[in-house]
PDB file of C-alpha atoms in Angstrom:
ATOM      1  CA  UNK A1299      72.945 118.893 122.092  1.00  0.00           C
ATOM      2  CA  UNK A1300      72.862 121.299 119.145  1.00  0.00           C
ATOM      3  CA  UNK A1301      76.227 121.845 117.555  1.00  0.00           C
ATOM      4  CA  UNK A1302      76.356 125.623 117.175  1.00  0.00           C
ATOM      5  CA  UNK A1303      79.530 125.811 115.056  1.00  0.00           C
ATOM      6  CA  UNK A1304      77.989 123.327 112.657  1.00  0.00           C
ATOM      7  CA  UNK A1305      74.756 125.345 112.463  1.00  0.00           C
ATOM      8  CA  UNK A1306      76.714 128.509 111.702  1.00  0.00           C
ATOM      9  CA  UNK A1307      78.951 126.910 109.085  1.00  0.00           C
ATOM     10  CA  UNK A1308      76.124 125.047 107.369  1.00  0.00           C
ATOM     11  CA  UNK A1309      74.219 128.312 107.109  1.00  0.00           C
ATOM     12  CA  UNK A1310      77.311 130.082 105.753  1.00  0.00           C
ATOM     13  CA  UNK A1311      77.829 127.289 103.247  1.00  0.00           C
ATOM     14  CA  UNK A1312      74.239 127.643 102.127  1.00  0.00           C
ATOM     15  CA  UNK A1313      74.576 131.370 101.501  1.00  0.00           C
ATOM     16  CA  UNK A1314      77.899 131.236  99.653  1.00  0.00           C
ATOM     17  CA  UNK A1315      77.478 131.122  95.912  1.00  0.00           C
ATOM     18  CA  UNK A1316      81.111 130.325  95.135  1.00  0.00           C
ATOM     19  CA  UNK A1317      83.771 128.216  96.884  1.00  0.00           C
ATOM     20  CA  UNK A1318      85.526 129.750  99.862  1.00  0.00           C
ATOM     21  CA  UNK A1319      88.246 128.203 102.013  1.00  0.00           C
ATOM     22  CA  UNK A1320      87.572 129.018 105.654  1.00  0.00           C
ATOM     23  CA  UNK A1321      90.114 128.059 108.299  1.00  0.00           C
ATOM     24  CA  UNK A1322      88.201 127.381 111.502  1.00  0.00           C
ATOM     25  CA  UNK A1323      90.026 128.096 114.730  1.00  0.00           C
ATOM     26  CA  UNK A1324      89.455 127.764 118.464  1.00  0.00           C
ATOM     27  CA  UNK A1325      86.610 125.886 120.134  1.00  0.00           C
ATOM     28  CA  UNK A1326      84.689 125.433 116.891  1.00  0.00           C
ATOM     29  CA  UNK A1327      87.677 123.668 115.379  1.00  0.00           C
ATOM     30  CA  UNK A1328      87.909 121.449 118.417  1.00  0.00           C
ATOM     31  CA  UNK A1329      84.189 120.680 118.252  1.00  0.00           C
ATOM     32  CA  UNK A1330      84.213 119.820 114.551  1.00  0.00           C
ATOM     33  CA  UNK A1331      87.678 118.468 113.952  1.00  0.00           C
ATOM     34  CA  UNK A1332      88.096 115.995 116.766  1.00  0.00           C
ATOM     35  CA  UNK A1333      86.059 112.946 117.766  1.00  0.00           C
ATOM     36  CA  UNK A1334      84.542 112.943 121.238  1.00  0.00           C
ATOM     37  CA  UNK A1335      85.159 116.649 121.782  1.00  0.00           C
ATOM     38  CA  UNK A1336      83.615 117.902 125.039  1.00  0.00           C
ATOM     39  CA  UNK A1337      80.037 119.114 124.637  1.00  0.00           C
ATOM     40  CA  UNK A1338      80.955 122.585 125.833  1.00  0.00           C
ATOM     41  CA  UNK A1339      82.874 123.200 122.611  1.00  0.00           C
ATOM     42  CA  UNK A1340      79.748 122.511 120.567  1.00  0.00           C
ATOM     43  CA  UNK A1341      77.885 125.027 122.721  1.00  0.00           C
ATOM     44  CA  UNK A1342      80.122 127.937 121.740  1.00  0.00           C
ATOM     45  CA  UNK A1343      78.089 130.825 120.350  1.00  0.00           C
ATOM     46  CA  UNK A1344      80.388 131.711 117.493  1.00  0.00           C
ATOM     47  CA  UNK A1345      82.937 130.465 115.029  1.00  0.00           C
ATOM     48  CA  UNK A1346      86.432 131.950 114.999  1.00  0.00           C
ATOM     49  CA  UNK A1347      88.376 131.803 111.770  1.00  0.00           C
ATOM     50  CA  UNK A1348      91.827 132.645 110.456  1.00  0.00           C
ATOM     51  CA  UNK A1349      92.273 134.476 107.198  1.00  0.00           C
ATOM     52  CA  UNK A1350      95.694 133.899 105.609  1.00  0.00           C
ATOM     53  CA  UNK A1351      97.598 137.139 105.029  1.00  0.00           C
ATOM     54  CA  UNK A1352      98.293 136.187 101.425  1.00  0.00           C
ATOM     55  CA  UNK A1353      94.543 136.069 100.705  1.00  0.00           C
ATOM     56  CA  UNK A1354      93.498 139.126 102.649  1.00  0.00           C
ATOM     57  CA  UNK A1355      93.098 141.570  99.785  1.00  0.00           C
ATOM     58  CA  UNK A1356      91.066 139.088  97.778  1.00  0.00           C
ATOM     59  CA  UNK A1357      88.874 138.357 100.796  1.00  0.00           C
ATOM     60  CA  UNK A1358      88.356 142.080 101.420  1.00  0.00           C
ATOM     61  CA  UNK A1359      86.983 142.377  97.911  1.00  0.00           C
ATOM     62  CA  UNK A1360      84.940 139.172  98.048  1.00  0.00           C
ATOM     63  CA  UNK A1361      81.413 140.514  98.437  1.00  0.00           C
ATOM     64  CA  UNK A1362      79.978 137.007  98.215  1.00  0.00           C
ATOM     65  CA  UNK A1363      81.722 135.990 101.434  1.00  0.00           C
ATOM     66  CA  UNK A1364      80.821 139.139 103.353  1.00  0.00           C
ATOM     67  CA  UNK A1365      77.211 139.056 102.219  1.00  0.00           C
ATOM     68  CA  UNK A1366      76.967 135.411 103.275  1.00  0.00           C
ATOM     69  CA  UNK A1367      78.484 136.307 106.627  1.00  0.00           C
ATOM     70  CA  UNK A1368      75.984 139.113 107.097  1.00  0.00           C
ATOM     71  CA  UNK A1369      73.095 136.777 106.278  1.00  0.00           C
ATOM     72  CA  UNK A1370      74.346 134.232 108.806  1.00  0.00           C
ATOM     73  CA  UNK A1371      74.428 136.874 111.511  1.00  0.00           C
ATOM     74  CA  UNK A1372      70.963 138.060 110.606  1.00  0.00           C
ATOM     75  CA  UNK A1373      69.626 134.489 110.585  1.00  0.00           C
ATOM     76  CA  UNK A1374      70.998 133.740 114.038  1.00  0.00           C
ATOM     77  CA  UNK A1375      70.327 137.108 115.620  1.00  0.00           C
ATOM     78  CA  UNK A1376      67.564 135.821 117.868  1.00  0.00           C
ATOM     79  CA  UNK A1377      69.559 132.723 118.820  1.00  0.00           C
ATOM     80  CA  UNK A1378      72.536 134.857 119.841  1.00  0.00           C
ATOM     81  CA  UNK A1379      74.934 133.049 117.507  1.00  0.00           C
ATOM     82  CA  UNK A1380      77.360 135.003 115.378  1.00  0.00           C
ATOM     83  CA  UNK A1381      80.225 134.746 112.968  1.00  0.00           C
ATOM     84  CA  UNK A1382      82.402 137.844 113.094  1.00  0.00           C
ATOM     85  CA  UNK A1383      85.621 136.918 114.851  1.00  0.00           C
ATOM     86  CA  UNK A1384      87.937 136.734 111.900  1.00  0.00           C
ATOM     87  CA  UNK A1385      91.650 137.029 112.486  1.00  0.00           C
ATOM     88  CA  UNK A1386      94.489 137.634 110.129  1.00  0.00           C
ATOM     89  CA  UNK A1387      97.161 135.030 110.771  1.00  0.00           C
ATOM     90  CA  UNK A1388      99.481 137.580 112.375  1.00  0.00           C
ATOM     91  CA  UNK A1389      96.792 138.432 114.957  1.00  0.00           C
ATOM     92  CA  UNK A1390      96.881 134.984 116.558  1.00  0.00           C
ATOM     93  CA  UNK A1391      99.625 132.698 117.820  1.00  0.00           C
ATOM     94  CA  UNK A1392     100.402 130.018 115.255  1.00  0.00           C
ATOM     95  CA  UNK A1393     103.260 127.675 114.510  1.00  0.00           C
ATOM     96  CA  UNK A1394     105.533 128.703 111.622  1.00  0.00           C
ATOM     97  CA  UNK A1395     104.235 125.995 109.281  1.00  0.00           C
ATOM     98  CA  UNK A1396     100.602 126.252 110.369  1.00  0.00           C
ATOM     99  CA  UNK A1397      99.146 126.582 106.884  1.00  0.00           C
ATOM    100  CA  UNK A1398     100.637 123.274 105.758  1.00  0.00           C
ATOM    101  CA  UNK A1399      99.043 121.546 108.724  1.00  0.00           C
ATOM    102  CA  UNK A1400      95.419 122.558 108.358  1.00  0.00           C
ATOM    103  CA  UNK A1401      93.041 119.617 108.192  1.00  0.00           C
ATOM    104  CA  UNK A1402      89.957 119.620 105.939  1.00  0.00           C
ATOM    105  CA  UNK A1403      86.578 119.098 107.586  1.00  0.00           C
ATOM    106  CA  UNK A1404      85.194 116.488 105.237  1.00  0.00           C
ATOM    107  CA  UNK A1405      82.475 114.960 107.356  1.00  0.00           C
ATOM    108  CA  UNK A1406      79.877 117.688 106.970  1.00  0.00           C
ATOM    109  CA  UNK A1407      79.415 118.057 103.245  1.00  0.00           C
ATOM    110  CA  UNK A1408      80.506 121.676 103.001  1.00  0.00           C
TER     111      UNK A1408
ATOM    112  CA  UNK B 919      95.772 149.000 122.617  1.00  0.00           C
ATOM    113  CA  UNK B 920      93.111 148.647 125.276  1.00  0.00           C
ATOM    114  CA  UNK B 921      93.866 145.059 126.167  1.00  0.00           C
ATOM    115  CA  UNK B 922      92.131 143.200 123.351  1.00  0.00           C
ATOM    116  CA  UNK B 923      93.374 141.312 120.336  1.00  0.00           C
ATOM    117  CA  UNK B 924      92.488 143.112 117.114  1.00  0.00           C
ATOM    118  CA  UNK B 925      90.497 141.261 114.502  1.00  0.00           C
ATOM    119  CA  UNK B 926      89.280 141.829 110.970  1.00  0.00           C
ATOM    120  CA  UNK B 927      86.112 143.778 111.522  1.00  0.00           C
ATOM    121  CA  UNK B 928      83.156 143.109 109.272  1.00  0.00           C
ATOM    122  CA  UNK B 929      81.520 146.265 110.618  1.00  0.00           C
ATOM    123  CA  UNK B 930      84.498 148.424 109.680  1.00  0.00           C
ATOM    124  CA  UNK B 931      84.567 146.789 106.263  1.00  0.00           C
ATOM    125  CA  UNK B 932      80.927 147.749 105.864  1.00  0.00           C
ATOM    126  CA  UNK B 933      81.823 151.307 106.868  1.00  0.00           C
ATOM    127  CA  UNK B 934      84.660 151.363 104.341  1.00  0.00           C
ATOM    128  CA  UNK B 935      82.369 150.139 101.593  1.00  0.00           C
ATOM    129  CA  UNK B 936      80.017 152.998 102.420  1.00  0.00           C
ATOM    130  CA  UNK B 937      82.883 155.469 102.057  1.00  0.00           C
ATOM    131  CA  UNK B 938      83.870 155.894 105.711  1.00  0.00           C
ATOM    132  CA  UNK B 939      87.461 154.770 105.455  1.00  0.00           C
ATOM    133  CA  UNK B 940      89.006 156.401 108.519  1.00  0.00           C
ATOM    134  CA  UNK B 941      88.013 156.918 112.166  1.00  0.00           C
ATOM    135  CA  UNK B 942      87.725 160.630 111.363  1.00  0.00           C
ATOM    136  CA  UNK B 943      85.128 159.857 108.682  1.00  0.00           C
ATOM    137  CA  UNK B 944      83.079 158.063 111.344  1.00  0.00           C
ATOM    138  CA  UNK B 945      83.430 161.017 113.709  1.00  0.00           C
ATOM    139  CA  UNK B 946      82.297 163.359 110.946  1.00  0.00           C
ATOM    140  CA  UNK B 947      79.259 161.173 110.269  1.00  0.00           C
ATOM    141  CA  UNK B 948      78.437 161.275 113.972  1.00  0.00           C
ATOM    142  CA  UNK B 949      78.717 165.069 113.886  1.00  0.00           C
ATOM    143  CA  UNK B 950      76.256 165.132 110.979  1.00  0.00           C
ATOM    144  CA  UNK B 951      73.973 162.947 113.098  1.00  0.00           C
ATOM    145  CA  UNK B 952      73.974 165.450 115.900  1.00  0.00           C
ATOM    146  CA  UNK B 953      77.181 164.943 117.865  1.00  0.00           C
ATOM    147  CA  UNK B 954      78.029 168.565 117.255  1.00  0.00           C
ATOM    148  CA  UNK B 955      79.968 168.801 120.485  1.00  0.00           C
ATOM    149  CA  UNK B 956      82.798 167.157 118.529  1.00  0.00           C
ATOM    150  CA  UNK B 957      82.586 169.349 115.479  1.00  0.00           C
ATOM    151  CA  UNK B 958      85.656 171.344 114.564  1.00  0.00           C
ATOM    152  CA  UNK B 959      85.840 174.498 112.434  1.00  0.00           C
ATOM    153  CA  UNK B 960      87.157 172.559 109.457  1.00  0.00           C
ATOM    154  CA  UNK B 961      84.218 170.152 109.452  1.00  0.00           C
ATOM    155  CA  UNK B 962      81.863 170.808 106.586  1.00  0.00           C
ATOM    156  CA  UNK B 963      78.598 168.900 106.520  1.00  0.00           C
ATOM    157  CA  UNK B 964      78.806 168.586 102.754  1.00  0.00           C
ATOM    158  CA  UNK B 965      82.173 166.846 103.081  1.00  0.00           C
ATOM    159  CA  UNK B 966      80.635 163.696 104.483  1.00  0.00           C
ATOM    160  CA  UNK B 967      78.037 161.544 102.824  1.00  0.00           C
ATOM    161  CA  UNK B 968      75.108 160.558 105.056  1.00  0.00           C
ATOM    162  CA  UNK B 969      74.226 157.040 103.923  1.00  0.00           C
ATOM    163  CA  UNK B 970      71.134 156.889 106.113  1.00  0.00           C
ATOM    164  CA  UNK B 971      70.447 155.180 109.412  1.00  0.00           C
ATOM    165  CA  UNK B 972      68.565 152.374 107.715  1.00  0.00           C
ATOM    166  CA  UNK B 973      71.816 151.399 106.014  1.00  0.00           C
ATOM    167  CA  UNK B 974      74.234 152.189 108.848  1.00  0.00           C
ATOM    168  CA  UNK B 975      72.437 152.646 112.142  1.00  0.00           C
ATOM    169  CA  UNK B 976      73.529 154.808 115.058  1.00  0.00           C
ATOM    170  CA  UNK B 977      74.243 151.624 117.020  1.00  0.00           C
ATOM    171  CA  UNK B 978      76.494 150.372 114.228  1.00  0.00           C
ATOM    172  CA  UNK B 979      78.182 153.770 114.004  1.00  0.00           C
ATOM    173  CA  UNK B 980      78.826 153.870 117.757  1.00  0.00           C
ATOM    174  CA  UNK B 981      80.283 150.368 117.821  1.00  0.00           C
ATOM    175  CA  UNK B 982      82.311 151.046 114.667  1.00  0.00           C
ATOM    176  CA  UNK B 983      83.802 154.129 116.319  1.00  0.00           C
ATOM    177  CA  UNK B 984      84.908 151.980 119.239  1.00  0.00           C
ATOM    178  CA  UNK B 985      86.074 149.110 117.063  1.00  0.00           C
ATOM    179  CA  UNK B 986      88.122 151.547 115.016  1.00  0.00           C
ATOM    180  CA  UNK B 987      89.611 153.119 118.110  1.00  0.00           C
ATOM    181  CA  UNK B 988      91.327 150.047 119.532  1.00  0.00           C
ATOM    182  CA  UNK B 989      94.626 151.780 119.071  1.00  0.00           C
ATOM    183  CA  UNK B 990      93.475 154.111 121.803  1.00  0.00           C
ATOM    184  CA  UNK B 991      91.505 156.904 120.155  1.00  0.00           C
ATOM    185  CA  UNK B 992      89.842 158.669 123.066  1.00  0.00           C
ATOM    186  CA  UNK B 993      87.951 161.042 120.796  1.00  0.00           C
ATOM    187  CA  UNK B 994      86.180 158.204 118.992  1.00  0.00           C
ATOM    188  CA  UNK B 995      85.190 156.619 122.300  1.00  0.00           C
ATOM    189  CA  UNK B 996      83.751 159.920 123.523  1.00  0.00           C
ATOM    190  CA  UNK B 997      81.746 160.353 120.330  1.00  0.00           C
ATOM    191  CA  UNK B 998      80.488 156.778 120.671  1.00  0.00           C
ATOM    192  CA  UNK B 999      79.397 157.502 124.243  1.00  0.00           C
ATOM    193  CA  UNK B1000      77.387 160.456 122.992  1.00  0.00           C
ATOM    194  CA  UNK B1001      75.748 158.386 120.262  1.00  0.00           C
ATOM    195  CA  UNK B1002      74.918 155.676 122.782  1.00  0.00           C
ATOM    196  CA  UNK B1003      73.116 158.309 124.825  1.00  0.00           C
ATOM    197  CA  UNK B1004      70.515 158.781 122.088  1.00  0.00           C
ATOM    198  CA  UNK B1005      67.015 158.002 123.299  1.00  0.00           C
ATOM    199  CA  UNK B1006      66.019 155.561 120.570  1.00  0.00           C
ATOM    200  CA  UNK B1007      68.770 152.933 120.752  1.00  0.00           C
ATOM    201  CA  UNK B1008      68.053 149.344 121.718  1.00  0.00           C
ATOM    202  CA  UNK B1009      70.205 147.751 124.406  1.00  0.00           C
ATOM    203  CA  UNK B1010      69.818 144.316 122.828  1.00  0.00           C
ATOM    204  CA  UNK B1011      71.213 145.483 119.488  1.00  0.00           C
ATOM    205  CA  UNK B1012      74.164 147.247 121.078  1.00  0.00           C
ATOM    206  CA  UNK B1013      75.011 144.305 123.329  1.00  0.00           C
ATOM    207  CA  UNK B1014      75.009 141.941 120.354  1.00  0.00           C
ATOM    208  CA  UNK B1015      77.145 144.279 118.253  1.00  0.00           C
ATOM    209  CA  UNK B1016      79.545 144.683 121.177  1.00  0.00           C
ATOM    210  CA  UNK B1017      80.092 140.931 121.333  1.00  0.00           C
ATOM    211  CA  UNK B1018      80.352 140.571 117.597  1.00  0.00           C
ATOM    212  CA  UNK B1019      82.916 143.365 117.388  1.00  0.00           C
ATOM    213  CA  UNK B1020      84.799 142.297 120.531  1.00  0.00           C
ATOM    214  CA  UNK B1021      84.395 145.673 122.233  1.00  0.00           C
ATOM    215  CA  UNK B1022      82.463 144.546 125.312  1.00  0.00           C
ATOM    216  CA  UNK B1023      84.952 146.007 127.842  1.00  0.00           C
ATOM    217  CA  UNK B1024      84.682 149.500 126.338  1.00  0.00           C
ATOM    218  CA  UNK B1025      80.891 149.419 126.002  1.00  0.00           C
ATOM    219  CA  UNK B1026      80.763 148.144 129.564  1.00  0.00           C
ATOM    220  CA  UNK B1027      82.940 151.022 130.755  1.00  0.00           C
ATOM    221  CA  UNK B1028      80.693 153.581 129.046  1.00  0.00           C
ATOM    222  CA  UNK B1029      77.556 151.870 130.351  1.00  0.00           C
ATOM    223  CA  UNK B1030      78.839 151.802 133.911  1.00  0.00           C
ATOM    224  CA  UNK B1031      79.540 155.515 133.664  1.00  0.00           C
ATOM    225  CA  UNK B1032      76.094 156.093 132.195  1.00  0.00           C
ATOM    226  CA  UNK B1033      74.365 154.113 134.910  1.00  0.00           C
ATOM    227  CA  UNK B1034      76.011 156.300 137.544  1.00  0.00           C
ATOM    228  CA  UNK B1035      75.917 159.698 135.863  1.00  0.00           C
ATOM    229  CA  UNK B1036      73.049 159.737 133.367  1.00  0.00           C
ATOM    230  CA  UNK B1037      69.999 159.638 135.587  1.00  0.00           C
ATOM    231  CA  UNK B1038      67.657 160.530 132.738  1.00  0.00           C
ATOM    232  CA  UNK B1039      68.649 157.414 130.809  1.00  0.00           C
ATOM    233  CA  UNK B1040      69.617 155.164 133.677  1.00  0.00           C
ATOM    234  CA  UNK B1041      67.158 152.431 132.762  1.00  0.00           C
ATOM    235  CA  UNK B1042      68.767 152.061 129.352  1.00  0.00           C
ATOM    236  CA  UNK B1043      72.303 151.853 130.724  1.00  0.00           C
ATOM    237  CA  UNK B1044      71.279 149.323 133.357  1.00  0.00           C
ATOM    238  CA  UNK B1045      69.523 147.253 130.716  1.00  0.00           C
ATOM    239  CA  UNK B1046      72.602 147.372 128.487  1.00  0.00           C
ATOM    240  CA  UNK B1047      74.891 146.343 131.342  1.00  0.00           C
ATOM    241  CA  UNK B1048      72.650 143.391 132.125  1.00  0.00           C
ATOM    242  CA  UNK B1049      72.945 142.172 128.531  1.00  0.00           C
ATOM    243  CA  UNK B1050      76.713 142.441 128.282  1.00  0.00           C
ATOM    244  CA  UNK B1051      78.847 139.441 129.225  1.00  0.00           C
ATOM    245  CA  UNK B1052      81.364 139.866 131.987  1.00  0.00           C
ATOM    246  CA  UNK B1053      84.718 141.116 130.793  1.00  0.00           C
ATOM    247  CA  UNK B1054      88.078 141.983 132.199  1.00  0.00           C
ATOM    248  CA  UNK B1055      88.140 145.634 133.288  1.00  0.00           C
ATOM    249  CA  UNK B1056      90.240 147.996 131.226  1.00  0.00           C
ATOM    250  CA  UNK B1057      93.389 149.143 132.963  1.00  0.00           C
ATOM    251  CA  UNK B1058      92.990 152.383 134.890  1.00  0.00           C
ATOM    252  CA  UNK B1059      93.785 155.464 132.868  1.00  0.00           C
ATOM    253  CA  UNK B1060      93.351 153.893 129.440  1.00  0.00           C
ATOM    254  CA  UNK B1061      89.844 155.254 128.890  1.00  0.00           C
ATOM    255  CA  UNK B1062      88.486 158.810 128.919  1.00  0.00           C
ATOM    256  CA  UNK B1063      87.291 159.834 132.379  1.00  0.00           C
ATOM    257  CA  UNK B1064      83.475 159.619 132.631  1.00  0.00           C
ATOM    258  CA  UNK B1065      83.414 163.403 132.979  1.00  0.00           C
ATOM    259  CA  UNK B1066      84.455 163.500 129.326  1.00  0.00           C
ATOM    260  CA  UNK B1067      81.122 161.959 128.369  1.00  0.00           C
ATOM    261  CA  UNK B1068      79.265 164.835 129.992  1.00  0.00           C
ATOM    262  CA  UNK B1069      78.728 168.544 129.872  1.00  0.00           C
ATOM    263  CA  UNK B1070      79.869 169.897 133.215  1.00  0.00           C
ATOM    264  CA  UNK B1071      78.891 173.396 134.261  1.00  0.00           C
ATOM    265  CA  UNK B1072      81.637 175.738 135.282  1.00  0.00           C
ATOM    266  CA  UNK B1073      81.519 178.010 138.281  1.00  0.00           C
ATOM    267  CA  UNK B1074      78.536 180.268 138.595  1.00  0.00           C
ATOM    268  CA  UNK B1075      77.780 182.816 141.273  1.00  0.00           C
ATOM    269  CA  UNK B1076      75.614 181.649 144.173  1.00  0.00           C
ATOM    270  CA  UNK B1077      72.948 184.111 143.128  1.00  0.00           C
ATOM    271  CA  UNK B1078      72.409 182.169 139.912  1.00  0.00           C
ATOM    272  CA  UNK B1079      70.473 178.897 139.682  1.00  0.00           C
ATOM    273  CA  UNK B1080      72.753 175.870 140.036  1.00  0.00           C
ATOM    274  CA  UNK B1081      73.352 174.062 136.758  1.00  0.00           C
ATOM    275  CA  UNK B1082      73.508 170.298 136.542  1.00  0.00           C
ATOM    276  CA  UNK B1083      75.957 168.056 134.743  1.00  0.00           C
ATOM    277  CA  UNK B1084      74.299 166.351 131.795  1.00  0.00           C
ATOM    278  CA  UNK B1085      75.221 163.368 129.639  1.00  0.00           C
ATOM    279  CA  UNK B1086      76.018 164.537 126.120  1.00  0.00           C
ATOM    280  CA  UNK B1087      73.408 163.364 123.632  1.00  0.00           C
ATOM    281  CA  UNK B1088      73.087 163.794 119.888  1.00  0.00           C
ATOM    282  CA  UNK B1089      71.159 166.904 118.927  1.00  0.00           C
ATOM    283  CA  UNK B1090      68.975 167.382 115.897  1.00  0.00           C
ATOM    284  CA  UNK B1091      70.907 166.086 112.864  1.00  0.00           C
ATOM    285  CA  UNK B1092      72.597 168.557 110.562  1.00  0.00           C
ATOM    286  CA  UNK B1093      71.583 168.428 106.914  1.00  0.00           C
ATOM    287  CA  UNK B1094      73.648 169.606 104.025  1.00  0.00           C
ATOM    288  CA  UNK B1095      72.118 172.343 101.896  1.00  0.00           C
TER     289      UNK B1095
END
């Protein structure tokens, strides 16, 4: 089965011209961050991500990221995949120390 | 709020980068593009920059109006409904934008109203509904009544021809001098 989150993130990685820390959230995180995740997680049509509040202004001004995001959505338009569900940390339910517990996805060469 | 979780909208960021920083700026752009029903005396065409539909399409503008109205702006939703009634929009593009911007329930509400009330464009509304994923209905009373998407004739004497209700559509765009 095709891993849609991986397709989206590999495409994003290819379009970015400078490093960007993206915190993947939801089914995509389950599909990529855990061994033997159910196939249905890999079939999700999008990638959700959390943007830390402390970085928000810098991200708003980061044209490289937004242009890469736009290119990803254009690339996958026909496939129905998309990458637009970005949440500021206060818009989702997180534990108080969530940022210290994020786990890098090292297996994919991003 | 209309029952959804807000998110950081890439579409609204695009609008901001084009100079449309508030929901009112988006309404004014829609007025320039023919939604004159929502013009007010203080609106001046020259006050708003028309970036061009090739840069920011009517579909993007309609969805941005809805995305920017998640705090409950009925006016923006009504303007979006009028834009969506334009004859040249593609249901596939709007359905995709609706999912990407997490506004499916509102687009669905407008489309359901259109499929019942806008006979002239019924095929479009039905096509759009078929492309939208299922979503939880919006609580009663949170959205403008479908009548607000239409021009309804007032009373006229029986001797006069009966006038029909019509879905509001954009008229010929206004151009600044």
